[in-house]
Amino acid sequence: MGAWGISSFDNDDAADWLEELLLADNLLILYSAFEMVDEEYLEFPDACNALAAAEVVLALKGNTRKGVPAKAQQWVQQHQSSATADELAELTKMAIAAVKKVTSPDSELDELWQESEDYDDWLEDIITLKEALKA
């Protein structure tokens, strides 16, 4: 599984997604990360990407959490002014839905974390992310 940690960017899939983010010149990459959440079963890589995208959406709203890489923060700074209020509202709604799905029984990532002794810490971090998005 490679790199593995509690925060949203502490895995190889999120690191790969971050590289894609850095090449993106608009917000479409965020919408794309959330589209896979609508699938019946959320695969591990898609869940990791959705969480990373949710962190970026939160940062676009002006609330960057600990663990968000400097490269992602720089991308946010470059694109913050181009995000309209309507886009941010829509992306926030999508991010909240994605975070809920990641912690559902239909999520491979949740299943994997349940097998870990750090599940409660991971879940607490996800709940904190969801609450910050709602704020």
PDB file of C-alpha atoms in Angstrom:
ATOM      1  CA  MET A   1       0.000   0.000   0.000  1.00  0.00           C
ATOM      2  CA  GLY A   2       2.999   2.330   0.266  1.00  0.00           C
ATOM      3  CA  ALA A   3       2.931   5.493   2.341  1.00  0.00           C
ATOM      4  CA  TRP A   4       0.206   5.492   4.930  1.00  0.00           C
ATOM      5  CA  GLY A   5      -0.852   7.983   7.592  1.00  0.00           C
ATOM      6  CA  ILE A   6      -3.881   9.553   9.189  1.00  0.00           C
ATOM      7  CA  SER A   7      -4.040  12.878   7.369  1.00  0.00           C
ATOM      8  CA  SER A   8      -5.615  13.136   3.930  1.00  0.00           C
ATOM      9  CA  PHE A   9      -2.328  13.525   2.055  1.00  0.00           C
ATOM     10  CA  ASP A  10      -0.519  10.727   3.927  1.00  0.00           C
ATOM     11  CA  ASN A  11      -0.838   8.109   1.191  1.00  0.00           C
ATOM     12  CA  ASP A  12       0.585   7.448  -2.260  1.00  0.00           C
ATOM     13  CA  ASP A  13      -2.713   7.964  -4.092  1.00  0.00           C
ATOM     14  CA  ALA A  14      -3.193  11.438  -2.629  1.00  0.00           C
ATOM     15  CA  ALA A  15       0.438  12.250  -3.452  1.00  0.00           C
ATOM     16  CA  ASP A  16      -0.171  11.206  -7.062  1.00  0.00           C
ATOM     17  CA  TRP A  17      -3.387  13.248  -7.144  1.00  0.00           C
ATOM     18  CA  LEU A  18      -1.460  16.254  -5.802  1.00  0.00           C
ATOM     19  CA  GLU A  19       0.866  16.043  -8.812  1.00  0.00           C
ATOM     20  CA  GLU A  20      -2.196  16.159 -11.084  1.00  0.00           C
ATOM     21  CA  LEU A  21      -3.551  19.111  -9.112  1.00  0.00           C
ATOM     22  CA  LEU A  22      -0.346  21.042  -9.661  1.00  0.00           C
ATOM     23  CA  LEU A  23      -0.764  20.637 -13.439  1.00  0.00           C
ATOM     24  CA  ALA A  24      -4.400  21.771 -13.353  1.00  0.00           C
ATOM     25  CA  ASP A  25      -5.128  25.342 -14.315  1.00  0.00           C
ATOM     26  CA  ASN A  26      -8.735  25.390 -13.066  1.00  0.00           C
ATOM     27  CA  LEU A  27     -11.113  23.856 -10.535  1.00  0.00           C
ATOM     28  CA  LEU A  28     -12.318  21.004 -12.778  1.00  0.00           C
ATOM     29  CA  ILE A  29      -9.868  18.591 -11.157  1.00  0.00           C
ATOM     30  CA  LEU A  30     -11.769  19.033  -7.886  1.00  0.00           C
ATOM     31  CA  TYR A  31     -15.102  18.210  -9.504  1.00  0.00           C
ATOM     32  CA  SER A  32     -13.488  15.147 -11.117  1.00  0.00           C
ATOM     33  CA  ALA A  33     -12.180  13.893  -7.775  1.00  0.00           C
ATOM     34  CA  PHE A  34     -15.703  13.959  -6.356  1.00  0.00           C
ATOM     35  CA  GLU A  35     -17.430  12.328  -9.354  1.00  0.00           C
ATOM     36  CA  MET A  36     -16.213   8.828  -8.438  1.00  0.00           C
ATOM     37  CA  VAL A  37     -17.883   9.138  -5.048  1.00  0.00           C
ATOM     38  CA  ASP A  38     -21.231   8.528  -6.751  1.00  0.00           C
ATOM     39  CA  GLU A  39     -20.220   4.949  -7.555  1.00  0.00           C
ATOM     40  CA  GLU A  40     -21.954   2.249  -5.527  1.00  0.00           C
ATOM     41  CA  TYR A  41     -18.662   1.097  -3.961  1.00  0.00           C
ATOM     42  CA  LEU A  42     -15.894   3.637  -3.375  1.00  0.00           C
ATOM     43  CA  GLU A  43     -12.509   2.172  -4.275  1.00  0.00           C
ATOM     44  CA  PHE A  44      -9.431   2.988  -2.176  1.00  0.00           C
ATOM     45  CA  PRO A  45      -7.663   5.328  -4.690  1.00  0.00           C
ATOM     46  CA  ASP A  46     -10.850   7.285  -5.406  1.00  0.00           C
ATOM     47  CA  ALA A  47     -11.497   7.725  -1.682  1.00  0.00           C
ATOM     48  CA  CYS A  48      -7.951   9.019  -1.145  1.00  0.00           C
ATOM     49  CA  ASN A  49      -8.320  11.464  -4.037  1.00  0.00           C
ATOM     50  CA  ALA A  50     -11.681  12.687  -2.736  1.00  0.00           C
ATOM     51  CA  LEU A  51     -10.252  13.374   0.719  1.00  0.00           C
ATOM     52  CA  ALA A  52      -7.301  15.271  -0.753  1.00  0.00           C
ATOM     53  CA  ALA A  53      -9.697  17.281  -2.922  1.00  0.00           C
ATOM     54  CA  ALA A  54     -11.876  18.006   0.121  1.00  0.00           C
ATOM     55  CA  GLU A  55      -8.810  19.409   1.891  1.00  0.00           C
ATOM     56  CA  VAL A  56      -8.133  21.658  -1.109  1.00  0.00           C
ATOM     57  CA  VAL A  57     -11.748  22.866  -1.136  1.00  0.00           C
ATOM     58  CA  LEU A  58     -11.473  23.703   2.552  1.00  0.00           C
ATOM     59  CA  ALA A  59      -8.250  25.605   1.836  1.00  0.00           C
ATOM     60  CA  LEU A  60      -9.972  27.496  -0.987  1.00  0.00           C
ATOM     61  CA  LYS A  61     -12.519  28.570   1.632  1.00  0.00           C
ATOM     62  CA  GLY A  62      -9.640  30.008   3.660  1.00  0.00           C
ATOM     63  CA  ASN A  63      -9.181  27.209   6.204  1.00  0.00           C
ATOM     64  CA  THR A  64      -6.047  25.166   5.521  1.00  0.00           C
ATOM     65  CA  ARG A  65      -5.653  22.213   7.863  1.00  0.00           C
ATOM     66  CA  LYS A  66      -2.393  20.836   9.203  1.00  0.00           C
ATOM     67  CA  GLY A  67      -0.920  18.251   6.851  1.00  0.00           C
ATOM     68  CA  VAL A  68      -1.853  19.983   3.595  1.00  0.00           C
ATOM     69  CA  PRO A  69       1.384  20.086   1.588  1.00  0.00           C
ATOM     70  CA  ALA A  70       2.955  23.436   0.761  1.00  0.00           C
ATOM     71  CA  LYS A  71       2.554  22.685  -2.970  1.00  0.00           C
ATOM     72  CA  ALA A  72      -1.207  22.324  -2.512  1.00  0.00           C
ATOM     73  CA  GLN A  73      -1.323  25.545  -0.524  1.00  0.00           C
ATOM     74  CA  GLN A  74       0.531  27.355  -3.322  1.00  0.00           C
ATOM     75  CA  TRP A  75      -1.975  26.001  -5.877  1.00  0.00           C
ATOM     76  CA  VAL A  76      -4.819  27.253  -3.685  1.00  0.00           C
ATOM     77  CA  GLN A  77      -3.266  30.714  -3.474  1.00  0.00           C
ATOM     78  CA  GLN A  78      -2.946  30.834  -7.257  1.00  0.00           C
ATOM     79  CA  HIS A  79      -6.561  29.761  -7.856  1.00  0.00           C
ATOM     80  CA  GLN A  80      -8.458  31.193  -4.898  1.00  0.00           C
ATOM     81  CA  SER A  81      -9.435  34.411  -6.645  1.00  0.00           C
ATOM     82  CA  SER A  82     -10.880  32.525  -9.636  1.00  0.00           C
ATOM     83  CA  ALA A  83     -13.267  30.465  -7.490  1.00  0.00           C
ATOM     84  CA  THR A  84     -16.726  32.025  -7.505  1.00  0.00           C
ATOM     85  CA  ALA A  85     -18.988  31.853  -4.457  1.00  0.00           C
ATOM     86  CA  ASP A  86     -21.316  29.495  -6.363  1.00  0.00           C
ATOM     87  CA  GLU A  87     -18.427  27.190  -7.309  1.00  0.00           C
ATOM     88  CA  LEU A  88     -17.177  27.103  -3.738  1.00  0.00           C
ATOM     89  CA  ALA A  89     -20.673  26.327  -2.466  1.00  0.00           C
ATOM     90  CA  GLU A  90     -21.079  23.484  -4.977  1.00  0.00           C
ATOM     91  CA  LEU A  91     -17.612  22.088  -4.313  1.00  0.00           C
ATOM     92  CA  THR A  92     -18.213  22.268  -0.562  1.00  0.00           C
ATOM     93  CA  LYS A  93     -21.465  20.335  -0.942  1.00  0.00           C
ATOM     94  CA  MET A  94     -19.672  17.712  -3.047  1.00  0.00           C
ATOM     95  CA  ALA A  95     -16.761  17.540  -0.584  1.00  0.00           C
ATOM     96  CA  ILE A  96     -19.083  16.941   2.377  1.00  0.00           C
ATOM     97  CA  ALA A  97     -20.878  14.157   0.479  1.00  0.00           C
ATOM     98  CA  ALA A  98     -17.520  12.634  -0.440  1.00  0.00           C
ATOM     99  CA  VAL A  99     -16.263  12.672   3.134  1.00  0.00           C
ATOM    100  CA  LYS A 100     -19.486  10.985   4.293  1.00  0.00           C
ATOM    101  CA  LYS A 101     -19.112   8.289   1.624  1.00  0.00           C
ATOM    102  CA  VAL A 102     -15.465   7.677   2.569  1.00  0.00           C
ATOM    103  CA  THR A 103     -16.581   6.687   6.080  1.00  0.00           C
ATOM    104  CA  SER A 104     -19.510   4.557   4.921  1.00  0.00           C
ATOM    105  CA  PRO A 105     -19.755   0.738   4.690  1.00  0.00           C
ATOM    106  CA  ASP A 106     -19.423   1.178   0.896  1.00  0.00           C
ATOM    107  CA  SER A 107     -15.850   2.506   1.182  1.00  0.00           C
ATOM    108  CA  GLU A 108     -12.749   0.376   0.728  1.00  0.00           C
ATOM    109  CA  LEU A 109     -10.692   3.006   2.579  1.00  0.00           C
ATOM    110  CA  ASP A 110     -12.969   2.782   5.619  1.00  0.00           C
ATOM    111  CA  GLU A 111     -12.711  -1.019   5.550  1.00  0.00           C
ATOM    112  CA  LEU A 112      -8.916  -0.827   5.501  1.00  0.00           C
ATOM    113  CA  TRP A 113      -8.789   1.685   8.326  1.00  0.00           C
ATOM    114  CA  GLN A 114     -11.113  -0.469  10.441  1.00  0.00           C
ATOM    115  CA  GLU A 115      -8.392  -3.124  10.384  1.00  0.00           C
ATOM    116  CA  SER A 116      -5.922  -0.591  11.832  1.00  0.00           C
ATOM    117  CA  GLU A 117      -5.311   0.269  15.456  1.00  0.00           C
ATOM    118  CA  ASP A 118      -5.412   3.934  14.354  1.00  0.00           C
ATOM    119  CA  TYR A 119      -8.998   3.751  13.050  1.00  0.00           C
ATOM    120  CA  ASP A 120     -10.431   5.988  15.777  1.00  0.00           C
ATOM    121  CA  ASP A 121      -7.763   8.651  15.171  1.00  0.00           C
ATOM    122  CA  TRP A 122      -8.356   8.513  11.413  1.00  0.00           C
ATOM    123  CA  LEU A 123     -12.126   8.732  11.868  1.00  0.00           C
ATOM    124  CA  GLU A 124     -11.750  11.691  14.226  1.00  0.00           C
ATOM    125  CA  ASP A 125      -9.613  13.467  11.610  1.00  0.00           C
ATOM    126  CA  ILE A 126     -12.247  12.812   8.925  1.00  0.00           C
ATOM    127  CA  ILE A 127     -15.039  14.086  11.178  1.00  0.00           C
ATOM    128  CA  THR A 128     -12.982  17.218  11.877  1.00  0.00           C
ATOM    129  CA  LEU A 129     -12.577  17.747   8.119  1.00  0.00           C
ATOM    130  CA  LYS A 130     -16.323  17.302   7.543  1.00  0.00           C
ATOM    131  CA  GLU A 131     -17.208  19.756  10.330  1.00  0.00           C
ATOM    132  CA  ALA A 132     -14.710  22.317   9.009  1.00  0.00           C
ATOM    133  CA  LEU A 133     -16.281  22.055   5.543  1.00  0.00           C
ATOM    134  CA  LYS A 134     -19.746  22.622   7.025  1.00  0.00           C
ATOM    135  CA  ALA A 135     -18.605  25.719   8.954  1.00  0.00           C
TER     136      ALA A 135
END
